[in-house]
Coordinates of C-alpha atoms and ligand atoms in Angstrom, one line a residue:
M1 CA -11.0 -82.4 -167.4
N2 CA -12.2 -80.7 -164.2
D3 CA -15.3 -83.0 -163.7
R4 CA -16.6 -81.6 -160.4
F5 CA -19.6 -80.1 -162.1
I6 CA -20.6 -83.3 -163.9
K7 CA -20.0 -85.4 -160.8
A8 CA -22.3 -83.1 -158.8
C9 CA -25.0 -83.4 -161.5
R10 CA -24.8 -87.1 -160.9
R11 CA -24.7 -86.7 -157.1
E12 CA -21.2 -88.1 -156.9
R13 CA -18.6 -86.8 -154.5
S14 CA -15.7 -84.8 -155.7
E15 CA -12.8 -82.9 -153.9
A16 CA -14.7 -79.6 -153.9
T17 CA -18.2 -78.1 -154.6
P18 CA -18.4 -76.9 -158.2
V19 CA -19.3 -73.2 -158.9
W20 CA -20.6 -71.4 -161.9
F21 CA -22.9 -68.4 -162.4
M22 CA -25.9 -67.7 -164.6
R23 CA -24.9 -64.7 -166.8
Q24 CA -21.2 -65.3 -165.9
A25 CA -20.2 -63.8 -169.3
G26 CA -22.4 -60.7 -168.9
R27 CA -22.0 -56.9 -168.4
F28 CA -20.3 -57.1 -165.0
L29 CA -17.1 -58.3 -166.8
P30 CA -15.1 -55.3 -168.2
E31 CA -13.7 -57.8 -170.8
Y32 CA -17.3 -58.5 -172.0
R33 CA -18.3 -54.8 -172.1
K34 CA -15.3 -54.1 -174.3
I35 CA -16.4 -56.7 -176.8
R36 CA -20.0 -55.3 -176.6
E37 CA -18.7 -51.8 -177.6
K38 CA -18.0 -53.2 -181.1
H39 CA -20.5 -56.0 -181.4
S40 CA -24.3 -56.5 -180.7
L41 CA -25.5 -59.4 -178.6
M42 CA -26.8 -61.1 -181.7
D43 CA -23.6 -60.5 -183.6
I44 CA -21.7 -62.3 -180.8
C45 CA -24.1 -65.2 -180.9
K46 CA -23.9 -65.6 -184.6
D47 CA -20.0 -65.5 -184.9
P48 CA -18.7 -68.8 -183.6
D49 CA -15.2 -67.5 -182.8
L50 CA -16.4 -64.5 -181.0
C51 CA -19.0 -66.6 -179.2
A52 CA -16.3 -69.0 -178.1
E53 CA -14.2 -66.1 -176.8
V54 CA -17.0 -64.8 -174.7
S55 CA -18.1 -68.2 -173.4
T56 CA -14.6 -69.0 -172.2
L57 CA -13.9 -65.6 -170.6
P58 CA -15.4 -66.5 -167.2
V59 CA -13.3 -69.7 -167.0
D60 CA -10.2 -67.6 -167.6
V61 CA -11.0 -64.7 -165.2
L62 CA -13.2 -66.3 -162.5
D63 CA -11.9 -69.9 -162.3
V64 CA -15.5 -71.3 -162.5
D65 CA -16.0 -75.1 -162.9
A66 CA -18.3 -74.9 -165.9
A67 CA -18.7 -72.7 -169.0
I68 CA -22.2 -71.9 -170.4
L69 CA -22.6 -71.3 -174.1
F70 CA -23.1 -67.6 -174.8
A71 CA -26.5 -67.3 -176.5
D72 CA -30.0 -66.1 -175.5
I73 CA -33.2 -68.0 -175.0
M74 CA -34.7 -66.0 -177.9
L75 CA -32.1 -66.9 -180.4
P76 CA -33.7 -70.1 -181.8
L77 CA -37.1 -68.4 -182.1
E78 CA -35.9 -66.5 -185.1
G79 CA -35.7 -69.8 -186.9
M80 CA -39.4 -70.4 -186.1
G81 CA -40.4 -67.1 -187.8
V82 CA -40.4 -64.8 -184.8
K83 CA -39.2 -61.2 -185.3
F84 CA -37.6 -59.6 -182.2
E85 CA -34.9 -57.2 -180.9
I86 CA -32.9 -57.4 -177.7
T87 CA -33.0 -54.0 -176.1
D88 CA -30.4 -52.9 -173.6
G89 CA -31.7 -52.9 -170.0
V90 CA -35.1 -54.4 -171.1
G91 CA -34.4 -57.7 -172.8
P92 CA -36.2 -59.2 -175.7
V93 CA -38.9 -57.2 -177.4
I94 CA -41.1 -59.0 -179.9
L95 CA -41.9 -56.9 -183.0
S96 CA -45.3 -58.5 -183.7
S97 CA -46.5 -60.3 -180.6
L98 CA -48.5 -63.5 -180.9
N99 CA -52.1 -63.4 -179.6
D100 CA -54.3 -65.4 -181.9
F101 CA -54.6 -68.8 -183.6
Q102 CA -53.5 -67.5 -187.0
S103 CA -50.2 -66.0 -185.8
V104 CA -49.3 -69.1 -183.7
N105 CA -50.3 -71.4 -186.6
S106 CA -47.9 -69.6 -188.9
L107 CA -44.8 -70.5 -186.7
T108 CA -42.7 -73.3 -188.1
N109 CA -41.0 -76.0 -186.0
L110 CA -37.3 -75.4 -185.6
D111 CA -34.9 -77.4 -187.7
P112 CA -31.7 -76.7 -185.7
D113 CA -29.1 -77.7 -188.3
S114 CA -30.5 -75.4 -191.0
D115 CA -32.1 -72.7 -188.8
V116 CA -29.3 -72.2 -186.3
P117 CA -26.1 -73.8 -187.7
F118 CA -24.1 -71.0 -186.0
V119 CA -25.1 -72.3 -182.6
M120 CA -23.7 -75.8 -183.4
E121 CA -20.5 -74.1 -184.8
A122 CA -20.2 -72.0 -181.7
I123 CA -20.4 -75.1 -179.6
S124 CA -17.5 -76.8 -181.5
A125 CA -15.4 -73.6 -181.4
T126 CA -16.1 -73.2 -177.6
K127 CA -15.2 -76.9 -176.9
K128 CA -12.0 -76.4 -178.8
K129 CA -11.1 -73.2 -176.9
L130 CA -11.9 -74.8 -173.5
D131 CA -9.5 -77.6 -174.4
S132 CA -11.1 -80.0 -171.9
R133 CA -10.6 -77.6 -169.0
V134 CA -14.2 -77.6 -167.8
P135 CA -17.5 -78.9 -169.2
L136 CA -19.7 -76.8 -171.4
I137 CA -23.4 -76.2 -170.6
G138 CA -26.0 -75.7 -173.4
F139 CA -29.4 -74.4 -172.8
C140 CA -32.8 -73.3 -174.0
G141 CA -35.8 -71.4 -172.7
A142 CA -38.7 -73.5 -171.4
P143 CA -42.0 -73.4 -173.3
F144 CA -43.8 -71.4 -170.7
T145 CA -41.2 -68.6 -170.4
L146 CA -40.7 -68.4 -174.2
A147 CA -44.5 -68.2 -174.6
S148 CA -44.8 -65.4 -172.1
Y149 CA -42.3 -63.3 -174.1
L150 CA -44.1 -64.1 -177.4
I151 CA -47.5 -63.2 -176.0
E152 CA -46.6 -60.2 -173.8
G153 CA -44.1 -58.8 -176.3
H154 CA -41.5 -58.1 -173.5
A155 CA -41.0 -59.0 -169.8
T156 CA -43.8 -58.0 -167.5
R157 CA -44.7 -58.1 -163.8
D158 CA -48.0 -59.9 -163.9
Y159 CA -48.2 -62.0 -167.1
V160 CA -51.9 -61.0 -167.6
K161 CA -51.9 -61.3 -171.4
T162 CA -50.2 -64.7 -171.2
K163 CA -52.8 -66.0 -168.6
K164 CA -55.7 -64.5 -170.5
L165 CA -54.7 -66.4 -173.7
M166 CA -54.0 -69.6 -171.7
Y167 CA -57.5 -69.5 -170.0
K168 CA -59.6 -68.0 -172.8
D169 CA -58.1 -69.7 -175.9
P170 CA -56.7 -73.0 -174.8
K171 CA -56.6 -74.3 -178.3
T172 CA -54.1 -71.6 -179.3
W173 CA -52.2 -72.0 -176.1
H174 CA -51.7 -75.7 -176.5
L175 CA -50.7 -75.2 -180.2
L176 CA -48.1 -72.7 -179.2
M177 CA -46.7 -74.9 -176.4
D178 CA -46.7 -77.9 -178.7
K179 CA -44.5 -76.0 -181.3
L180 CA -42.2 -74.6 -178.6
S181 CA -41.7 -77.9 -176.8
T182 CA -41.0 -79.9 -180.0
S183 CA -38.6 -77.2 -181.3
M184 CA -36.7 -76.8 -178.0
G185 CA -36.4 -80.6 -177.6
L186 CA -34.9 -80.8 -181.1
Y187 CA -32.7 -77.8 -180.3
L188 CA -31.3 -79.3 -177.1
R189 CA -30.6 -82.6 -178.7
A190 CA -28.8 -80.9 -181.5
Q191 CA -26.6 -79.0 -178.9
V192 CA -25.8 -82.3 -177.3
N193 CA -24.8 -83.8 -180.6
A194 CA -22.6 -80.8 -181.3
G195 CA -20.8 -81.4 -178.0
V196 CA -22.3 -79.8 -174.9
D197 CA -21.8 -81.8 -171.7
A198 CA -25.0 -80.8 -169.8
V199 CA -28.1 -78.7 -170.6
Q200 CA -30.2 -76.2 -168.6
L201 CA -33.9 -75.5 -169.2
F202 CA -34.6 -71.9 -168.3
D203 CA -38.1 -71.4 -167.0
S204 CA -37.4 -68.0 -165.5
W205 CA -41.0 -66.8 -165.2
V206 CA -42.9 -70.0 -164.4
G207 CA -43.2 -69.0 -160.7
C208 CA -46.2 -66.8 -161.6
L209 CA -48.4 -70.0 -162.1
S210 CA -50.4 -71.8 -159.4
P211 CA -49.5 -75.4 -158.9
S212 CA -52.6 -76.6 -160.6
D213 CA -52.2 -74.3 -163.6
Y214 CA -48.5 -75.3 -163.8
R215 CA -49.6 -79.0 -164.0
K216 CA -52.2 -78.2 -166.7
Y217 CA -50.5 -75.5 -168.9
A218 CA -46.8 -75.9 -168.5
L219 CA -45.7 -79.3 -167.1
P220 CA -46.5 -81.5 -170.1
Y221 CA -44.5 -79.3 -172.4
S222 CA -41.4 -79.0 -170.2
R223 CA -41.6 -82.8 -169.8
R224 CA -41.7 -83.1 -173.6
V225 CA -38.5 -81.0 -174.0
F226 CA -36.7 -83.4 -171.6
S227 CA -38.1 -86.4 -173.4
Y228 CA -35.9 -85.6 -176.4
L229 CA -32.8 -86.3 -174.2
K230 CA -34.1 -89.4 -172.4
D231 CA -31.9 -91.9 -174.2
L232 CA -28.7 -89.8 -173.6
A233 CA -26.6 -89.6 -170.4
T234 CA -26.4 -85.8 -170.6
P235 CA -27.3 -84.2 -167.3
C236 CA -30.4 -81.9 -167.4
I237 CA -30.8 -78.9 -165.1
H238 CA -34.3 -77.5 -164.5
F239 CA -34.3 -73.8 -163.5
G240 CA -37.0 -71.4 -162.4
T241 CA -37.5 -68.5 -160.1
G242 CA -40.3 -68.1 -157.5
T243 CA -40.8 -71.9 -157.7
A244 CA -41.0 -72.7 -153.9
A245 CA -44.7 -73.7 -154.3
I246 CA -44.3 -75.8 -157.5
L247 CA -41.2 -77.8 -156.8
D248 CA -43.1 -81.1 -156.7
E249 CA -44.7 -80.4 -160.0
M250 CA -41.4 -79.3 -161.6
K251 CA -39.8 -82.5 -160.5
Q252 CA -42.5 -84.4 -162.3
A253 CA -41.7 -82.6 -165.5
G254 CA -38.1 -83.9 -165.2
G255 CA -34.4 -82.9 -164.6
D256 CA -31.4 -84.3 -162.8
V257 CA -30.6 -81.0 -161.1
F258 CA -33.0 -78.4 -159.8
S259 CA -32.0 -74.8 -159.8
I260 CA -33.8 -72.7 -157.1
D261 CA -33.8 -69.0 -156.2
W262 CA -33.3 -67.4 -152.8
R263 CA -37.0 -67.3 -151.7
I264 CA -36.7 -70.7 -150.1
P265 CA -33.8 -72.0 -147.9
I266 CA -31.7 -74.6 -149.9
D267 CA -32.1 -77.3 -147.4
V268 CA -35.9 -76.9 -147.3
A269 CA -36.0 -77.0 -151.1
W270 CA -33.8 -80.1 -151.4
Q271 CA -35.9 -81.9 -148.8
K272 CA -39.0 -81.1 -150.8
L273 CA -37.5 -82.3 -154.0
G274 CA -36.0 -85.4 -152.6
Y275 CA -32.3 -86.5 -152.5
D276 CA -32.6 -88.4 -155.7
V277 CA -31.9 -85.2 -157.6
A278 CA -29.1 -82.7 -157.3
I279 CA -29.5 -79.1 -156.4
Q280 CA -28.1 -75.8 -157.7
G281 CA -28.5 -72.1 -157.0
N282 CA -29.9 -70.1 -154.1
L283 CA -27.7 -67.1 -153.4
D284 CA -29.5 -63.8 -154.0
P285 CA -27.6 -62.1 -156.8
A286 CA -28.0 -58.8 -155.0
V287 CA -25.8 -60.2 -152.1
L288 CA -22.8 -59.8 -154.4
L289 CA -23.3 -56.0 -154.3
A290 CA -22.5 -56.1 -150.5
D291 CA -19.3 -56.1 -148.5
S292 CA -17.1 -59.1 -148.6
N293 CA -18.0 -60.2 -145.0
L294 CA -21.7 -60.3 -145.7
V295 CA -21.1 -62.2 -148.9
K296 CA -19.0 -64.8 -147.1
A297 CA -21.5 -65.2 -144.3
Q298 CA -24.4 -65.9 -146.8
V299 CA -22.3 -68.3 -148.8
A300 CA -21.2 -70.1 -145.6
D301 CA -24.9 -70.4 -144.6
I302 CA -25.8 -72.1 -147.9
L303 CA -22.8 -74.5 -147.5
M304 CA -23.8 -75.2 -143.9
R305 CA -27.4 -76.0 -144.9
V306 CA -26.3 -78.4 -147.7
G307 CA -23.8 -80.1 -145.3
N308 CA -21.8 -83.0 -146.7
K309 CA -24.4 -84.3 -149.1
P310 CA -23.1 -84.9 -152.6
G311 CA -25.0 -83.3 -155.5
H312 CA -24.7 -79.5 -154.8
I313 CA -23.7 -77.0 -157.5
F314 CA -23.0 -73.6 -156.1
N315 CA -24.7 -70.8 -158.2
L316 CA -26.9 -67.8 -157.7
G317 CA -30.7 -67.9 -157.6
H318 CA -30.8 -65.9 -160.9
G319 CA -28.3 -64.1 -163.2
I320 CA -25.4 -61.9 -162.0
L321 CA -26.4 -58.2 -161.9
P322 CA -24.5 -55.9 -164.2
D323 CA -23.2 -53.7 -161.3
T324 CA -21.6 -56.7 -159.5
P325 CA -17.9 -56.1 -158.6
K326 CA -15.7 -58.8 -160.3
D327 CA -13.7 -59.3 -157.1
N328 CA -16.8 -60.3 -155.1
V329 CA -17.5 -63.0 -157.8
R330 CA -14.0 -64.3 -157.7
Q331 CA -14.0 -64.4 -154.0
V332 CA -17.1 -66.5 -154.0
V333 CA -15.5 -69.1 -156.3
E334 CA -12.4 -69.2 -154.1
F335 CA -14.3 -69.3 -150.8
V336 CA -16.6 -72.2 -151.9
H337 CA -13.7 -74.2 -153.2
E338 CA -11.6 -73.6 -150.1
Q339 CA -14.4 -74.3 -147.6
T340 CA -15.6 -77.5 -149.3
K341 CA -12.0 -78.8 -149.9
A342 CA -11.3 -78.4 -146.2
R343 CA -14.4 -80.4 -145.4
A344 CA -13.7 -83.3 -147.7
Ligands
CP3_401 O1 -25.5 -67.2 -168.6 C1 -24.7 -66.8 -169.5 O2 -23.6 -66.2 -169.2 C2 -25.0 -67.2 -170.9 C3 -25.6 -66.2 -171.7 C4 -27.2 -66.0 -171.6 C5 -27.7 -64.8 -172.1 N1 -29.1 -64.9 -172.0 C6 -27.0 -63.7 -172.7 C7 -27.5 -62.3 -172.5 C8 -28.2 -66.8 -171.1 C9 -28.1 -68.1 -170.4 C10 -29.4 -66.1 -171.3 C11 -30.7 -66.7 -171.0 C12 -31.9 -65.7 -170.9 N2 -32.2 -64.7 -171.8 C13 -33.0 -65.9 -170.0 C14 -33.1 -67.0 -169.0 C15 -32.3 -66.7 -167.8 C16 -32.8 -65.5 -167.0 O3 -32.0 -64.6 -166.8 O4 -33.9 -65.6 -166.5 C17 -33.9 -64.9 -170.3 C18 -35.2 -64.6 -169.5 C19 -33.4 -64.1 -171.4 C20 -34.0 -62.9 -172.0 C21 -33.1 -61.8 -171.8 N3 -32.1 -61.5 -172.7 C22 -33.1 -60.8 -170.8 C23 -34.0 -60.8 -169.6 C24 -32.0 -60.0 -171.0 C25 -31.4 -58.9 -170.1 C26 -31.8 -57.5 -170.5 C27 -30.8 -56.5 -169.9 O5 -30.3 -55.7 -170.6 O6 -30.7 -56.5 -168.6 C28 -31.4 -60.4 -172.2 C29 -30.2 -59.8 -172.9 C30 -28.9 -60.6 -172.5 N4 -28.8 -61.9 -172.8 C31 -27.8 -60.1 -171.9 C32 -26.9 -61.2 -171.9 C33 -25.5 -61.2 -171.4 C34 -27.5 -58.7 -171.3 C35 -27.4 -57.6 -172.3 C36 -26.2 -57.5 -173.2 O7 -25.1 -57.9 -172.9 O8 -26.4 -56.9 -174.3

C-alpha cells in the first residue's frame, strides 16, 4: 500500500508529500460527467458498485495518494428524517427546513447499519476495487455546517437564520446539535468499522462564527463527534474554511490533521496550530484555472513555506471547481511528488 498519506497524518516522514483533492471525483472529470448523464448523485451514492467506480476514478486518472468515498454530507440526514434534494449548481435544498423545537424534536438519531447500509457496502466495494493501492478516506459533515443547511434550507452568504435560532432559541439549537453530533459520531465509527483508513470532518461554513460563539455553539459538538473515535487509531482530519481566527478553538475540538483554506499562509497557520498536529490544504482552487507557470509557482510557494517538516498533506483549501482543466490537476500531483522526492 502507498502509505504516504497515513504517514503524513501521523507526522511521519515518507519519500514524497502525499496529494489528494477535495471533490476529486467531481464534475471536472469527463469520466464522472459521463456517469452523471445516466445517474443522479444520490443514485451513485446508493449503488455500492457505481460508488466504488466513482471513488476510485481519481486514483486511476490523477495518481493521487488517497481516495475519498463518494458521498455527500447530507446523505445520512435522510436516515434522521430530513427531506432534501441536491440541486445542480446550488447544492442541498431542504424541503421543509427546521426552525422550531417541534421540528428538531421529531428528528431521530441515526442508526448507521439500518439507515445507511449502502454507505457501508460502498466502503467494502471501494476497498476491494482499490486493492490496497491507496488508503480510503471516509467523512461526515460537522454539526454546525449540517445545522446551517437544515435551518437555512440551502447555502447562504450570511447565515442569519442559523445565528438567529442559535441566539434566540438556544434550547432548540443545543437539541439539534446534540442529535447531529451523536448521529455523526456513530456514522464515522460505522465507516471505520466498515474499512475506511482515515476520516475527515467537514465544517465548511464554520468560519462565519466569532471565536467565542464557536466555543459556545459549535466546539462541544465537533469534539463530541471525534470522541466516538477516541479509542481507535484512525487519523481524523478537521476541515473548515475562513477559519484563520478560530484555529486555536478548532484544535481544542480535536483532530490529528487540520485542513485550512487559502486566506492564511500555511506556515502561519501551522505555527498557530502547533507542530503536534499535521496540516493539509491551502491552495486556492481558483489557481487551478490559471496557466501552468502560475500554478507551479503557487504550489512551490506552499512547499517552500512547509519546508522539510513531516506532516504535510498537499490539498486545496476547498473543493476543485467544475471548470478546472484535468491536466492542471495531474500536473500538481506530479509536481508535488517530484519536488518533494528531490528534497528527501
Ligand atoms: O470530495 C469528493 O470527491 C467526495 C465527494 C463529496 C461530495 N460532497 C460529492 C458531491 C464530498 C466530500 C462532499 C461533501 C460536501 N457536500 C460538503 C463539504 C465539503 C465542501 O465542499 O464544503 C458540502 C458543503 C456539501 C453540500 C453540497 N453537495 C454542495 C455545496 C454541492 C455542490 C453544488 C454544485 O452543484 O456545485 C453538493 C453536490 C455535490 N456533492 C457534487 C459532488 C461531486 C456536485 C454536483 C454533482 O455532481 O451532481
